[in-house]
Coordinates of N, CA and C in Angstrom, one line a residue:
M1 N 35.4 23.1 -32.9 CA 34.2 22.6 -33.4 C 34.2 21.1 -33.5
E2 N 35.3 20.5 -33.9 CA 35.4 19.1 -33.9 C 35.2 18.5 -32.5
E3 N 35.8 19.2 -31.5 CA 35.7 18.6 -30.2 C 34.2 18.7 -29.7
L4 N 33.5 19.7 -30.1 CA 32.1 19.8 -29.8 C 31.3 18.6 -30.4
W5 N 31.5 18.3 -31.6 CA 30.8 17.2 -32.3 C 31.2 15.9 -31.6
T6 N 32.4 15.8 -31.1 CA 32.9 14.6 -30.5 C 32.1 14.4 -29.2
I7 N 31.9 15.5 -28.4 CA 31.1 15.4 -27.2 C 29.7 15.0 -27.4
I8 N 29.1 15.6 -28.5 CA 27.7 15.2 -28.8 C 27.6 13.8 -29.2
Y9 N 28.6 13.3 -30.0 CA 28.6 11.9 -30.4 C 28.7 11.0 -29.2
R10 N 29.7 11.3 -28.3 CA 29.9 10.5 -27.1 C 28.7 10.5 -26.2
T11 N 28.0 11.6 -26.1 CA 26.8 11.8 -25.3 C 25.7 10.8 -25.7
I12 N 25.5 10.7 -27.1 CA 24.5 9.8 -27.6 C 24.9 8.4 -27.4
I13 N 26.2 8.1 -27.6 CA 26.6 6.7 -27.3 C 26.4 6.3 -25.9
V14 N 26.8 7.2 -25.0 CA 26.7 6.9 -23.5 C 25.2 6.8 -23.1
Y15 N 24.4 7.6 -23.7 CA 23.0 7.5 -23.4 C 22.4 6.2 -23.7
F16 N 22.6 5.7 -24.9 CA 22.1 4.4 -25.3 C 22.7 3.2 -24.5
F17 N 24.0 3.4 -24.2 CA 24.7 2.4 -23.4 C 24.1 2.3 -22.0
L18 N 23.8 3.5 -21.4 CA 23.2 3.5 -20.1 C 21.8 2.9 -20.1
L19 N 21.1 3.2 -21.2 CA 19.7 2.7 -21.4 C 19.7 1.2 -21.3
V20 N 20.7 0.6 -22.0 CA 20.8 -0.9 -22.0 C 21.2 -1.4 -20.6
V21 N 22.1 -0.7 -20.0 CA 22.6 -1.2 -18.7 C 21.4 -1.1 -17.7
L22 N 20.6 0.0 -17.7 CA 19.5 0.1 -16.7 C 18.5 -0.9 -17.0
R23 N 18.2 -1.3 -18.2 CA 17.3 -2.3 -18.6 C 17.7 -3.7 -18.0
M24 N 19.0 -3.9 -18.1 CA 19.6 -5.2 -17.6 C 19.5 -5.2 -16.1
M25 N 19.6 -4.1 -15.4 CA 19.5 -4.0 -14.0 C 18.1 -4.2 -13.4
G26 N 17.1 -4.0 -14.3 CA 15.7 -4.2 -13.9 C 15.0 -2.9 -13.6
K27 N 13.7 -2.9 -13.7 CA 12.8 -1.8 -13.4 C 12.9 -1.3 -12.0
R28 N 13.2 -2.2 -11.1 CA 13.3 -1.9 -9.7 C 14.3 -0.8 -9.4
E29 N 15.3 -0.8 -10.2 CA 16.4 0.2 -10.0 C 15.8 1.7 -10.2
I30 N 14.8 1.8 -11.1 CA 14.3 3.1 -11.4 C 13.1 3.4 -10.5
G31 N 12.3 2.5 -10.2 CA 11.0 2.8 -9.5 C 11.2 2.7 -8.0
Q32 N 12.1 1.9 -7.5 CA 12.2 1.7 -6.0 C 13.6 1.5 -5.6
L33 N 14.3 2.6 -5.4 CA 15.7 2.6 -5.1 C 16.0 2.3 -3.6
S34 N 16.8 1.3 -3.3 CA 17.2 1.1 -1.9 C 18.5 1.9 -1.7
V35 N 19.1 1.8 -0.6 CA 20.3 2.5 -0.3 C 21.4 2.1 -1.3
L36 N 21.6 0.8 -1.4 CA 22.6 0.2 -2.3 C 22.3 0.6 -3.8
D37 N 21.1 0.6 -4.2 CA 20.7 1.0 -5.5 C 21.1 2.4 -5.8
F38 N 20.8 3.2 -4.8 CA 21.0 4.7 -4.9 C 22.5 5.0 -5.0
V39 N 23.4 4.3 -4.2 CA 24.8 4.5 -4.3 C 25.3 4.1 -5.7
I40 N 24.9 2.9 -6.1 CA 25.4 2.4 -7.5 C 24.9 3.4 -8.6
S41 N 23.7 3.9 -8.5 CA 23.2 4.8 -9.5 C 24.0 6.1 -9.5
I42 N 24.4 6.6 -8.4 CA 25.2 7.8 -8.3 C 26.6 7.5 -9.0
M43 N 27.2 6.4 -8.6 CA 28.5 6.0 -9.2 C 28.4 5.9 -10.7
I44 N 27.4 5.2 -11.2 CA 27.3 5.1 -12.6 C 27.1 6.4 -13.3
A45 N 26.3 7.3 -12.7 CA 26.1 8.6 -13.2 C 27.4 9.4 -13.3
E46 N 28.2 9.3 -12.2 CA 29.5 10.0 -12.2 C 30.4 9.5 -13.3
L47 N 30.5 8.2 -13.4 CA 31.3 7.6 -14.5 C 30.9 7.9 -15.9
A48 N 29.5 8.1 -16.0 CA 29.0 8.4 -17.4 C 29.4 9.9 -17.7
V49 N 29.3 10.7 -16.7 CA 29.7 12.1 -17.0 C 31.2 12.2 -17.4
V50 N 32.0 11.5 -16.7 CA 33.5 11.5 -17.0 C 33.7 11.0 -18.4
S51 N 33.0 9.9 -18.8 CA 33.2 9.4 -20.1 C 32.8 10.3 -21.2
I52 N 31.9 11.3 -20.9 CA 31.5 12.2 -21.9 C 32.5 13.4 -21.9
E53 N 32.9 13.9 -20.8 CA 33.7 15.1 -20.7 C 35.1 14.8 -21.2
D54 N 35.7 13.7 -20.8 CA 37.1 13.3 -21.2 C 37.1 12.6 -22.5
I55 N 37.2 13.3 -23.6 CA 37.1 12.7 -24.9 C 38.4 11.8 -25.2
H56 N 39.4 11.9 -24.4 CA 40.6 11.2 -24.6 C 40.5 9.8 -24.0
V57 N 39.5 9.5 -23.2 CA 39.3 8.2 -22.6 C 38.6 7.3 -23.6
S58 N 39.1 6.2 -23.8 CA 38.5 5.2 -24.8 C 37.2 4.7 -24.2
Y59 N 36.3 4.2 -25.1 CA 35.0 3.7 -24.6 C 35.2 2.4 -23.7
T60 N 36.3 1.7 -24.0 CA 36.6 0.5 -23.2 C 36.8 0.9 -21.8
K61 N 37.7 1.8 -21.5 CA 38.0 2.3 -20.2 C 36.9 3.0 -19.5
A62 N 36.1 3.7 -20.3 CA 34.9 4.4 -19.8 C 33.8 3.5 -19.3
F63 N 33.5 2.5 -20.2 CA 32.4 1.6 -19.9 C 32.7 0.4 -19.0
T64 N 33.9 0.1 -18.9 CA 34.3 -1.1 -18.0 C 33.8 -0.9 -16.6
P65 N 34.1 0.2 -15.9 CA 33.6 0.3 -14.5 C 32.1 0.3 -14.4
I66 N 31.4 0.8 -15.4 CA 29.9 0.8 -15.4 C 29.4 -0.6 -15.5
I67 N 30.0 -1.4 -16.4 CA 29.6 -2.8 -16.6 C 29.9 -3.6 -15.4
V68 N 31.0 -3.3 -14.7 CA 31.3 -4.0 -13.5 C 30.3 -3.7 -12.4
L69 N 29.9 -2.5 -12.2 CA 28.9 -2.1 -11.2 C 27.6 -2.7 -11.5
S70 N 27.2 -2.7 -12.8 CA 25.9 -3.2 -13.2 C 25.8 -4.8 -12.9
L71 N 26.9 -5.5 -13.2 CA 27.0 -6.9 -13.0 C 27.0 -7.2 -11.5
L72 N 27.7 -6.4 -10.7 CA 27.7 -6.5 -9.3 C 26.3 -6.4 -8.7
Q73 N 25.6 -5.4 -9.2 CA 24.2 -5.1 -8.8 C 23.3 -6.3 -9.1
I74 N 23.4 -6.8 -10.3 CA 22.6 -8.0 -10.7 C 22.9 -9.2 -9.9
V75 N 24.2 -9.5 -9.6 CA 24.5 -10.6 -8.8 C 23.9 -10.5 -7.4
L76 N 24.1 -9.3 -6.8 CA 23.6 -9.0 -5.4 C 22.1 -9.1 -5.4
A77 N 21.4 -8.6 -6.5 CA 19.9 -8.7 -6.5 C 19.4 -10.1 -6.6
V78 N 20.1 -11.0 -7.4 CA 19.7 -12.4 -7.5 C 20.0 -13.1 -6.1
W79 N 21.1 -12.7 -5.5 CA 21.5 -13.3 -4.2 C 20.4 -13.0 -3.2
S80 N 20.0 -11.7 -3.2 CA 19.0 -11.2 -2.2 C 17.7 -11.9 -2.4
L81 N 17.4 -12.3 -3.6 CA 16.1 -13.0 -3.9 C 16.1 -14.4 -3.2
K82 N 17.2 -15.0 -3.1 CA 17.3 -16.3 -2.6 C 17.7 -16.4 -1.1
S83 N 18.1 -15.2 -0.6 CA 18.5 -15.2 0.8 C 17.9 -14.0 1.5
D84 N 17.1 -14.3 2.6 CA 16.4 -13.3 3.4 C 17.5 -12.5 4.1
R85 N 18.5 -13.2 4.6 CA 19.6 -12.5 5.3 C 20.3 -11.5 4.5
M86 N 20.6 -11.9 3.2 CA 21.3 -11.0 2.3 C 20.4 -9.8 2.0
R87 N 19.1 -10.1 1.8 CA 18.2 -9.0 1.4 C 18.1 -8.0 2.5
H88 N 18.1 -8.5 3.8 CA 18.1 -7.5 4.9 C 19.3 -6.7 5.0
I89 N 20.5 -7.4 4.7 CA 21.8 -6.7 4.7 C 21.8 -5.6 3.7
L90 N 21.4 -5.9 2.5 CA 21.5 -5.0 1.3 C 20.4 -3.9 1.4
D91 N 19.2 -4.3 1.7 CA 18.0 -3.4 1.6 C 17.6 -2.8 2.9
G92 N 17.9 -3.5 4.0 CA 17.5 -3.1 5.3 C 16.1 -3.8 5.6
K93 N 15.6 -3.5 6.8 CA 14.3 -4.0 7.2 C 13.3 -2.9 7.4
P94 N 12.0 -3.2 7.2 CA 11.0 -2.2 7.5 C 11.0 -1.9 9.0
T95 N 10.7 -0.6 9.3 CA 10.7 -0.2 10.7 C 9.3 0.4 11.1
F96 N 8.8 -0.1 12.2 CA 7.5 0.4 12.7 C 7.7 1.7 13.4
L97 N 7.2 2.8 12.9 CA 7.3 4.0 13.6 C 6.0 4.2 14.5
I98 N 4.9 3.6 14.0 CA 3.7 3.6 14.8 C 3.2 2.2 14.8
K99 N 3.0 1.6 16.0 CA 2.5 0.2 16.1 C 1.3 0.2 17.1
D100 N 0.2 -0.4 16.6 CA -1.0 -0.5 17.5 C -1.4 0.9 17.9
G101 N -1.2 1.9 17.1 CA -1.6 3.3 17.4 C -0.7 4.0 18.3
K102 N 0.5 3.4 18.7 CA 1.4 4.1 19.5 C 2.7 4.4 18.8
I103 N 3.2 5.7 19.0 CA 4.4 6.1 18.3 C 5.6 5.5 19.0
D104 N 6.5 5.0 18.2 CA 7.8 4.4 18.8 C 8.9 5.5 18.6
E105 N 9.1 6.3 19.7 CA 10.1 7.3 19.6 C 11.5 6.8 19.4
K106 N 11.8 5.6 20.0 CA 13.1 5.0 19.9 C 13.4 4.6 18.5
A107 N 12.4 4.1 17.8 CA 12.6 3.7 16.4 C 12.8 4.9 15.5
M108 N 12.0 6.0 15.8 CA 12.2 7.2 15.1 C 13.6 7.8 15.2
K109 N 14.1 7.7 16.5 CA 15.4 8.3 16.7 C 16.5 7.5 16.0
Q110 N 16.3 6.2 15.9 CA 17.3 5.3 15.2 C 17.3 5.6 13.7
Q111 N 16.1 5.9 13.2 CA 16.0 6.2 11.8 C 16.2 7.7 11.4
R112 N 16.6 8.5 12.4 CA 16.8 9.9 12.2 C 15.5 10.5 11.6
Y113 N 14.3 10.1 12.2 CA 13.0 10.5 11.7 C 12.4 11.4 12.7
N114 N 12.1 12.7 12.4 CA 11.5 13.6 13.4 C 10.0 13.6 13.2
F115 N 9.3 14.3 14.2 CA 7.9 14.3 14.1 C 7.3 15.1 13.0
D116 N 8.0 16.1 12.5 CA 7.6 16.9 11.4 C 7.6 16.1 10.1
D117 N 8.6 15.2 10.0 CA 8.6 14.3 8.8 C 7.4 13.3 8.9
L118 N 7.2 12.8 10.1 CA 6.1 11.8 10.3 C 4.7 12.4 10.0
L119 N 4.5 13.6 10.5 CA 3.2 14.3 10.3 C 3.0 14.7 8.8
M120 N 4.1 15.1 8.2 CA 4.0 15.5 6.8 C 3.6 14.3 5.9
Q121 N 4.3 13.1 6.2 CA 4.1 11.9 5.4 C 2.6 11.4 5.7
I122 N 2.1 11.5 6.9 CA 0.8 11.1 7.2 C -0.2 12.0 6.4
R123 N 0.0 13.3 6.4 CA -0.9 14.2 5.7 C -0.9 13.9 4.2
Q124 N 0.2 13.5 3.7 CA 0.3 13.2 2.3 C -0.5 11.9 1.9
K125 N -0.8 11.1 3.0 CA -1.7 9.9 2.8 C -3.2 10.3 3.0
D126 N -3.5 11.6 3.1 CA -4.8 12.1 3.3 C -5.4 11.6 4.6
I127 N -4.5 11.6 5.6 CA -4.9 11.3 7.0 C -4.7 12.5 7.8
K128 N -5.7 13.0 8.5 CA -5.7 14.3 9.2 C -4.8 14.3 10.4
D129 N -4.9 13.2 11.2 CA -4.2 13.2 12.5 C -3.5 11.9 12.8
V130 N -2.4 11.9 13.5 CA -1.7 10.7 13.8 C -2.5 9.8 14.7
S131 N -3.5 10.3 15.4 CA -4.3 9.4 16.3 C -5.2 8.5 15.4
D132 N -5.3 8.8 14.1 CA -6.1 7.9 13.3 C -5.3 6.8 12.7
V133 N -4.0 6.7 13.0 CA -3.1 5.7 12.4 C -3.0 4.5 13.3
E134 N -3.1 3.3 12.7 CA -2.9 2.1 13.4 C -1.5 1.6 13.3
F135 N -1.0 1.7 12.1 CA 0.4 1.3 11.8 C 1.0 2.3 10.8
A136 N 2.3 2.6 11.1 CA 3.1 3.4 10.1 C 4.4 2.7 10.0
I137 N 4.8 2.3 8.8 CA 6.0 1.5 8.6 C 6.9 2.2 7.6
L138 N 8.1 2.4 8.0 CA 9.1 3.0 7.2 C 9.8 1.9 6.4
E139 N 9.5 1.9 5.1 CA 10.0 0.9 4.2 C 11.5 1.1 3.9
P140 N 12.2 0.0 3.5 CA 13.7 0.2 3.2 C 13.9 1.2 2.1
S141 N 12.9 1.5 1.2 CA 13.1 2.5 0.2 C 13.0 3.9 0.7
G142 N 12.5 4.0 2.0 CA 12.3 5.4 2.5 C 10.9 5.8 2.5
E143 N 10.0 5.1 1.8 CA 8.6 5.4 1.8 C 7.9 5.0 3.0
L144 N 6.9 5.8 3.5 CA 6.2 5.5 4.7 C 4.8 4.9 4.3
S145 N 4.6 3.6 4.7 CA 3.3 3.0 4.5 C 2.5 3.2 5.7
V146 N 1.3 3.7 5.5 CA 0.4 4.1 6.6 C -0.9 3.3 6.5
F147 N -1.4 2.8 7.7 CA -2.6 2.0 7.8 C -3.5 2.7 8.8
E148 N -4.7 3.1 8.4 CA -5.6 3.8 9.3 C -6.2 2.8 10.3
K149 N -6.7 3.3 11.4 CA -7.4 2.4 12.4 C -8.7 2.0 11.8
K150 N -9.1 0.8 12.1 CA -10.3 0.3 11.6 C -11.5 0.9 12.4
E151 N -12.5 1.3 11.6 CA -13.6 1.9 12.3 C -14.3 0.9 13.2
E152 N -14.7 1.4 14.3 CA -15.5 0.5 15.3 C -16.8 0.0 14.6
A153 N -17.2 -1.1 15.0 CA -18.4 -1.7 14.4 C -19.6 -0.7 14.7
E154 N -20.3 -0.4 13.7 CA -21.4 0.5 13.8 C -22.6 -0.1 14.6
E155 N -23.2 0.7 15.4 CA -24.4 0.2 16.2 C -25.5 -0.1 15.2
V156 N -26.3 -1.1 15.6 CA -27.4 -1.5 14.7 C -28.5 -0.4 14.7
P157 N -28.8 0.1 13.5 CA -29.8 1.2 13.4 C -31.2 0.7 13.6
Y158 N -31.6 0.6 14.9 CA -33.0 0.3 15.2 C -34.0 1.4 14.8
P159 N -35.2 1.1 14.5 CA -35.7 -0.3 14.3 C -35.2 -0.9 13.0
L160 N -35.1 -2.3 13.0 CA -34.7 -3.0 11.8 C -35.9 -3.5 11.0
P161 N -36.2 -3.0 9.8 CA -37.3 -3.5 9.1 C -37.0 -4.9 8.4
F162 N -37.8 -5.9 8.9 CA -37.6 -7.2 8.3 C -38.5 -7.5 7.1
I163 N -39.6 -6.9 7.2 CA -40.6 -7.0 6.1 C -41.2 -5.7 5.7
I164 N -41.2 -5.4 4.4 CA -41.8 -4.2 3.9 C -42.7 -4.5 2.7
D165 N -44.0 -4.2 2.9 CA -45.0 -4.5 1.8 C -44.9 -5.9 1.4
G166 N -44.8 -6.9 2.3 CA -44.8 -8.3 2.0 C -43.5 -8.9 1.5
H167 N -42.4 -8.1 1.5 CA -41.1 -8.6 1.0 C -40.1 -8.6 2.1
I168 N -39.4 -9.7 2.3 CA -38.4 -9.8 3.3 C -37.2 -9.0 3.0
Q169 N -36.7 -8.2 3.9 CA -35.5 -7.4 3.8 C -34.3 -8.3 4.3
W170 N -33.7 -9.0 3.3 CA -32.7 -10.0 3.7 C -31.4 -9.4 4.4
D171 N -31.0 -8.2 4.0 CA -29.8 -7.6 4.6 C -30.1 -7.2 6.0
K172 N -31.3 -6.7 6.3 CA -31.6 -6.3 7.7 C -31.7 -7.6 8.6
L173 N -32.3 -8.6 8.0 CA -32.4 -9.9 8.7 C -31.0 -10.4 9.1
K174 N -30.1 -10.3 8.1 CA -28.7 -10.8 8.4 C -28.0 -9.9 9.4
M175 N -28.3 -8.6 9.3 CA -27.7 -7.7 10.3 C -28.0 -8.0 11.7
A176 N -29.2 -8.5 11.9 CA -29.7 -8.8 13.3 C -29.3 -10.2 13.7
G177 N -28.7 -11.0 12.8 CA -28.3 -12.3 13.1 C -29.5 -13.3 13.1
K178 N -30.5 -13.0 12.3 CA -31.7 -13.8 12.3 C -31.8 -14.5 10.9
D179 N -32.6 -15.5 10.8 CA -32.8 -16.2 9.5 C -34.3 -16.2 9.2
E180 N -34.6 -16.7 8.0 CA -36.0 -16.7 7.5 C -36.9 -17.6 8.4
L181 N -36.3 -18.8 8.8 CA -37.1 -19.7 9.6 C -37.5 -19.0 11.0
W182 N -36.6 -18.3 11.6 CA -36.9 -17.6 12.8 C -38.1 -16.6 12.6
L183 N -38.0 -15.9 11.5 CA -39.0 -14.8 11.2 C -40.3 -15.5 11.0
R184 N -40.4 -16.6 10.2 CA -41.7 -17.2 9.9 C -42.3 -17.8 11.2
R185 N -41.4 -18.3 12.1 CA -41.9 -18.8 13.4 C -42.5 -17.7 14.2
E186 N -41.9 -16.5 14.2 CA -42.4 -15.4 15.0 C -43.7 -14.9 14.4
L187 N -43.8 -14.9 13.1 CA -45.1 -14.5 12.5 C -46.2 -15.5 12.8
H188 N -45.8 -16.8 12.8 CA -46.8 -17.8 13.1 C -47.4 -17.7 14.5
K189 N -46.5 -17.2 15.4 CA -47.0 -17.1 16.8 C -48.1 -16.1 16.9
T190 N -48.1 -15.1 16.0 CA -49.2 -14.1 16.0 C -50.3 -14.4 15.1
G191 N -50.3 -15.6 14.5 CA -51.4 -16.0 13.7 C -51.2 -15.7 12.2
I192 N -50.0 -15.3 11.8 CA -49.8 -14.9 10.4 C -49.0 -16.0 9.7
D193 N -49.6 -16.6 8.7 CA -49.1 -17.7 8.0 C -48.2 -17.4 6.8
H194 N -48.4 -16.2 6.2 CA -47.7 -15.9 5.0 C -47.0 -14.5 5.2
V195 N -45.8 -14.3 4.6 CA -45.1 -13.1 4.7 C -45.9 -12.0 3.9
R196 N -46.5 -12.4 2.8 CA -47.2 -11.4 2.0 C -48.4 -10.7 2.7
M197 N -48.8 -11.3 3.8 CA -49.9 -10.7 4.6 C -49.4 -9.5 5.5
V198 N -48.1 -9.3 5.5 CA -47.5 -8.3 6.4 C -47.2 -7.0 5.6
S199 N -47.7 -5.9 6.1 CA -47.3 -4.6 5.5 C -46.0 -4.1 6.0
Y200 N -45.8 -4.3 7.3 CA -44.5 -3.8 7.9 C -44.2 -4.6 9.1
C201 N -42.9 -5.1 9.2 CA -42.5 -5.8 10.4 C -41.1 -5.3 10.7
A202 N -40.8 -5.0 11.9 CA -39.5 -4.4 12.3 C -39.2 -4.9 13.7
L203 N -37.9 -5.0 13.9 CA -37.4 -5.4 15.2 C -37.0 -4.1 16.0
R204 N -37.6 -3.9 17.1 CA -37.3 -2.7 17.9 C -36.0 -2.9 18.7
E205 N -35.5 -1.8 19.3 CA -34.3 -1.8 20.1 C -34.5 -2.7 21.4
D206 N -35.7 -2.7 21.9 CA -36.0 -3.5 23.1 C -36.2 -5.0 22.8
G207 N -36.0 -5.4 21.5 CA -36.1 -6.8 21.1 C -37.5 -7.2 20.8
V208 N -38.5 -6.3 20.9 CA -39.8 -6.7 20.5 C -40.1 -6.5 19.0
L209 N -40.8 -7.5 18.4 CA -41.0 -7.5 17.0 C -42.3 -6.8 16.7
Y210 N -42.3 -5.7 16.0 CA -43.5 -4.9 15.7 C -44.0 -5.4 14.3
I211 N -45.3 -5.8 14.3 CA -45.9 -6.3 13.1 C -47.1 -5.6 12.7
D212 N -47.3 -5.2 11.5 CA -48.5 -4.5 11.0 C -49.0 -5.2 9.8
E213 N -50.2 -5.8 9.9 CA -50.7 -6.6 8.8 C -51.4 -5.7 7.8
K214 N -51.4 -6.2 6.6 CA -52.1 -5.5 5.5 C -53.6 -5.5 5.8
S215 N -54.2 -4.4 5.5 CA -55.6 -4.2 5.6 C -56.3 -4.8 4.4
D216 N -57.5 -5.3 4.5 CA -58.2 -5.8 3.4 C -58.7 -4.7 2.5

């Protein structure tokens, strides 16, 4: 019974100790594990289990390796912040699996990434087909960043109404690449001096400006 209480007591101590250590190592260790982070986390977890199970090991001997690992991780993290080369060595580089809409089979082979993995990750991004992907980047953390192809510019929906009931439709005028001065000049050519005299004015697909004046 005494041994059971000792294990419970040590579990509580180790829990709070690890909580402090993980806080010192930073939130990145929890939310975005690189390969190095993952290895150190596993080692710390194993050491923590040993320190709980072996009640004959003192806290000093049990916690020293964990402290060393956490300090090592902090030093390497600071170093990687100041050095791009060190960051690439520790975390690795992002890998383009799809670039400009084309799948890079060589990169997939190097990363041990098969097509089933690729398609599954793309579906999880709510993208139906790989043909809709412009870029797919395998991040150092193992997450796949996916960017959809940009939609082609939409065709101008002719006819474009420039004036409706005496009011200029500015968005349609901008869509056609025209300005107010051009519109007033076109109206003046037909003998119309004021916009409010126009009931409906629209640019047709053939480039002709259709104008309907208000009736008295």
